[in-house]
Short mmCIF file of C-alpha atoms in Angstrom, two decimals:
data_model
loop_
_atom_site.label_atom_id
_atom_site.label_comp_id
_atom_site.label_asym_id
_atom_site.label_seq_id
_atom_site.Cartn_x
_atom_site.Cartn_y
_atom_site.Cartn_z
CA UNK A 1 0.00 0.00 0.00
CA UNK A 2 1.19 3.64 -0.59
CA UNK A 3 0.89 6.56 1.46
CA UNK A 4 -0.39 9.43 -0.39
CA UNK A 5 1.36 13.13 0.77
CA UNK A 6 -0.76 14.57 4.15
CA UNK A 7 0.41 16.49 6.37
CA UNK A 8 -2.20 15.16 9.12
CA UNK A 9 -3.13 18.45 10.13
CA UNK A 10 -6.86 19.57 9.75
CA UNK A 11 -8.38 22.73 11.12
CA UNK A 12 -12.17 23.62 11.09
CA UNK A 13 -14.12 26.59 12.37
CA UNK A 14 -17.25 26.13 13.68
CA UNK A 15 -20.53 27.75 12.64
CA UNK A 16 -21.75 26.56 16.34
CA UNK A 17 -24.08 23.26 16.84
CA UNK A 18 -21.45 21.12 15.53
CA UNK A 19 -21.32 17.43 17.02
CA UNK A 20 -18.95 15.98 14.46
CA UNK A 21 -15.27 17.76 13.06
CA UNK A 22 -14.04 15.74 9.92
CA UNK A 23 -10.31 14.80 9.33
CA UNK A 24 -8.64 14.21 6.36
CA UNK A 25 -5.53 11.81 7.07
CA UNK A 26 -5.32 8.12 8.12
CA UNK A 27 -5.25 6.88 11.67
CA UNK A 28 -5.04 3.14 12.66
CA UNK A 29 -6.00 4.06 16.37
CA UNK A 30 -8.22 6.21 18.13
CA UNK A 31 -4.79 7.85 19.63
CA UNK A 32 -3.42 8.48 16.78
CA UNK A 33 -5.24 11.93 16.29
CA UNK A 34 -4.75 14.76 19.10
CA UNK A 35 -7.71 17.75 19.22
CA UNK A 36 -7.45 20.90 20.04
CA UNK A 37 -9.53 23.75 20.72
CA UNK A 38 -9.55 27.29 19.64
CA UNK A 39 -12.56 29.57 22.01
CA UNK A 40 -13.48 32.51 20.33
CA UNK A 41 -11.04 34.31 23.17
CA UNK A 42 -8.34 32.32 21.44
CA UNK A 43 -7.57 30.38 24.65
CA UNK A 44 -5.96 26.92 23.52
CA UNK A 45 -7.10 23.69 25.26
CA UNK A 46 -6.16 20.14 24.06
CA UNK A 47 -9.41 17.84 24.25
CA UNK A 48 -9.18 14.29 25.49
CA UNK A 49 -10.43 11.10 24.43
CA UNK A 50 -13.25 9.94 25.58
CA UNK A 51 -13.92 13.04 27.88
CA UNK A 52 -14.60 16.47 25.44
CA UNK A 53 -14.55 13.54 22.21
CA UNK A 54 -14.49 10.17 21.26
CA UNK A 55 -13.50 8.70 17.68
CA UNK A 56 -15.48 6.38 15.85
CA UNK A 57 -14.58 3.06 14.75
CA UNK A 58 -15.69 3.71 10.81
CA UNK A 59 -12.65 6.52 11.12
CA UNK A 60 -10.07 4.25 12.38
CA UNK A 61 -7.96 2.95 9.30
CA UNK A 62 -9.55 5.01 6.53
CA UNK A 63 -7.22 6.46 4.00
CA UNK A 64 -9.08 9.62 3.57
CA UNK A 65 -10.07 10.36 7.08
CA UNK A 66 -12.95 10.49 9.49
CA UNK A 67 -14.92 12.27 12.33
CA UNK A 68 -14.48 12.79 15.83
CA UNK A 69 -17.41 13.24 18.14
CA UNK A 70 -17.66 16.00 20.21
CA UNK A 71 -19.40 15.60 23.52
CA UNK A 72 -20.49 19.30 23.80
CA UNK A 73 -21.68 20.43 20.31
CA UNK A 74 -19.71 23.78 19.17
CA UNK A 75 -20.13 27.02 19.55
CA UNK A 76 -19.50 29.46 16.62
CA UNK A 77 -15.89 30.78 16.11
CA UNK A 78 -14.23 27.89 17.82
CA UNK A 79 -11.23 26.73 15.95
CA UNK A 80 -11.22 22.77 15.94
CA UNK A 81 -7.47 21.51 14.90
CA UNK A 82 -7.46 17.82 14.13
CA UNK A 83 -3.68 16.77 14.06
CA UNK A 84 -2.05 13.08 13.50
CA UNK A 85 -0.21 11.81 16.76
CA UNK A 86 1.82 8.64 15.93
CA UNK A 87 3.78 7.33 18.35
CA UNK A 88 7.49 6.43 17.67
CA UNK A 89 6.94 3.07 18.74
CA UNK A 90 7.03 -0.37 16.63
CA UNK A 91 5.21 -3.49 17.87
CA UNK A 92 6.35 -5.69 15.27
CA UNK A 93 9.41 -8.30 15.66
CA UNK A 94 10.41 -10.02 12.52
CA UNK A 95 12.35 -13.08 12.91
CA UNK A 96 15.24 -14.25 11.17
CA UNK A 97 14.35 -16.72 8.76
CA UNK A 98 11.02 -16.35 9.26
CA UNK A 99 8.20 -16.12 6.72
CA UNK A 100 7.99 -12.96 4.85
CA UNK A 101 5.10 -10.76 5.91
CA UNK A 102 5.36 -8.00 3.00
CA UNK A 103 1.25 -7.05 4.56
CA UNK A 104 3.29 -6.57 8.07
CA UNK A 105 6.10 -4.90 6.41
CA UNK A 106 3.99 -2.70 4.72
CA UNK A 107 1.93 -1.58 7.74
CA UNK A 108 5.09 -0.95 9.61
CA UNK A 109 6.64 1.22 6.34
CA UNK A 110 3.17 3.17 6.10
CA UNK A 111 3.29 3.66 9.83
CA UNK A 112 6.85 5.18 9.24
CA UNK A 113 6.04 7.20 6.41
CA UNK A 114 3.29 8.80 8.50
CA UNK A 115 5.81 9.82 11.30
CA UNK A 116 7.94 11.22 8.91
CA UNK A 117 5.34 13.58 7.61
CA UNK A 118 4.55 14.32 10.90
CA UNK A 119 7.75 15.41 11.61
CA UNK A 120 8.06 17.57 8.11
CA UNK A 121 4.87 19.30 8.94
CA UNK A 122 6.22 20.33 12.80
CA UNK A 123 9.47 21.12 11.27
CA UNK A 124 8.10 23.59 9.04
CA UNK A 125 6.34 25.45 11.67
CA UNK A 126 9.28 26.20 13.83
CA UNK A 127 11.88 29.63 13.40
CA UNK A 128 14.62 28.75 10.83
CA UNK A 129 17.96 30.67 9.93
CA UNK A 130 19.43 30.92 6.38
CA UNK A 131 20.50 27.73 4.82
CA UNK A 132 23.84 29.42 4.90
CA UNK A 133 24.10 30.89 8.09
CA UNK A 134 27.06 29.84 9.86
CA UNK A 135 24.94 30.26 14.12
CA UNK A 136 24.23 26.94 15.46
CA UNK A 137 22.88 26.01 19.10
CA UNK A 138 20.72 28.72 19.49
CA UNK A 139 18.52 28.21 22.13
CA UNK A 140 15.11 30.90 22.42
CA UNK A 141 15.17 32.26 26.38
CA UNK A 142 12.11 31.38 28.26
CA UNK A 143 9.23 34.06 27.39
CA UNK A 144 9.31 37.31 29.95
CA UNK A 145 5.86 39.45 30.24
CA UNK A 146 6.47 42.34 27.95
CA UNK A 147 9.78 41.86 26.86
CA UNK A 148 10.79 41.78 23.49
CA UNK A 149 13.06 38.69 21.85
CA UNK A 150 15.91 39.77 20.00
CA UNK A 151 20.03 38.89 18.77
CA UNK A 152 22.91 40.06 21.13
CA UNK A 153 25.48 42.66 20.65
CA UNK A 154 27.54 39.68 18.74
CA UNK A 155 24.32 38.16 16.80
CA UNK A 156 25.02 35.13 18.34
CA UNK A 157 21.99 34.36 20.94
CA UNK A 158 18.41 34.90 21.36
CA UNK A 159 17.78 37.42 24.34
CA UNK A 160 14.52 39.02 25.89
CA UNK A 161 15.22 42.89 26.59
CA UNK A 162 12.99 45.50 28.16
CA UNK A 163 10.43 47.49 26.35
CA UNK A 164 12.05 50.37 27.79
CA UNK A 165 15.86 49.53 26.91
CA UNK A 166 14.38 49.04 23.37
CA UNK A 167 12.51 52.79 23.31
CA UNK A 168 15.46 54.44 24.55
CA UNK A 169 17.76 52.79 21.89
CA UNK A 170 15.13 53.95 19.32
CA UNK A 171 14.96 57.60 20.80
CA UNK A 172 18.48 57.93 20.62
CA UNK A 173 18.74 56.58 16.93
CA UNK A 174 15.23 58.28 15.74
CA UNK A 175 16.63 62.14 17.55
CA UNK A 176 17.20 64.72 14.98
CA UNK A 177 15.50 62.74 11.77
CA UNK A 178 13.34 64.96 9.76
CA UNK A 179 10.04 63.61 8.46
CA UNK A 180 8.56 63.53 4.63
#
């Protein structure tokens, strides 16, 4: 079997009296697919199985998808993102001169090929530098209420400074500019 190209990422916004949110990617368990919810405050809460949803067997091993059940129907303006969750595990020992399972093998590659598109899709939501930038290790400092992130003096590391150490840097460079 062949795994067509999904990221496993689905997001859906509710008109309000929803009790069903499709997905469009494969899942061969009902924790293979993580929920989240956007409220119209855009507060972010992760929904658990069977508690805020459940999934129903007719979605479990479908190429193109299924549903999940919501326990509380929507409101409108909530954000529903449906997104794959397979684990990096592998259940399957073949044996050394042992029968060729090529259904097995296949199962295990598709399961594998889903991971990896997993990974591709969280990869290409996180910061990136140049391809030929020559800064490695850079680690982002933990967030700071109303700080801004920026480079060092050396452009070397991330660092949060003060709103106010940024304003006075722009006074000072802004002072004595004409404007059009």
């Amino acid at each position: 079997m062949s795994v067509s190209i999904n990221d496993g990422f689905k997001q859906t916004l509710a008109t309000g009296g929803e009790t069903t949110i499709d997905f469009d990617f494969r899942i061969e368990e009902s924790t293979d697919i993580r929920v989240l919810k956007t409220a119209v405050d855009n507060t972010l809460t992760e929904l658990v199985n069977p508690t805020h949803y459940t999934v129903p067997g007719g979605s479990i091993g479908v190429d193109g998808g299924g549903v999940i059940n919501l326990v509380t129907p929507a409101v409108a303006g909530e954000k529903y993102t449906c997104i794959s969750n397979f684990t990096e595990t592998r259940s399957t020992n073949f044996s050394l001169l042992g029968g060729f399972q090529s259904e097995e093998l296949n199962k295990q590659l598709d399961r594998l090929t889903r991971i990896d598109q997993q990974l591709r899709r969280d990869i290409n939501k996180t910061v990136n530098l140049r391809e030929d930038s020559i800064v490695t290790g850079i680690t982002i400092p933990n967030p700071v209420a109303s700080n801004l992130l920026g480079w060092d003096a050396s452009a070397t590391e991330m660092v949060n400074y003060a709103v106010g150490d940024v304003s006075g840097t722009l006074d000072a460079t802004f002072t004595g500019l004409t404007t059009n």
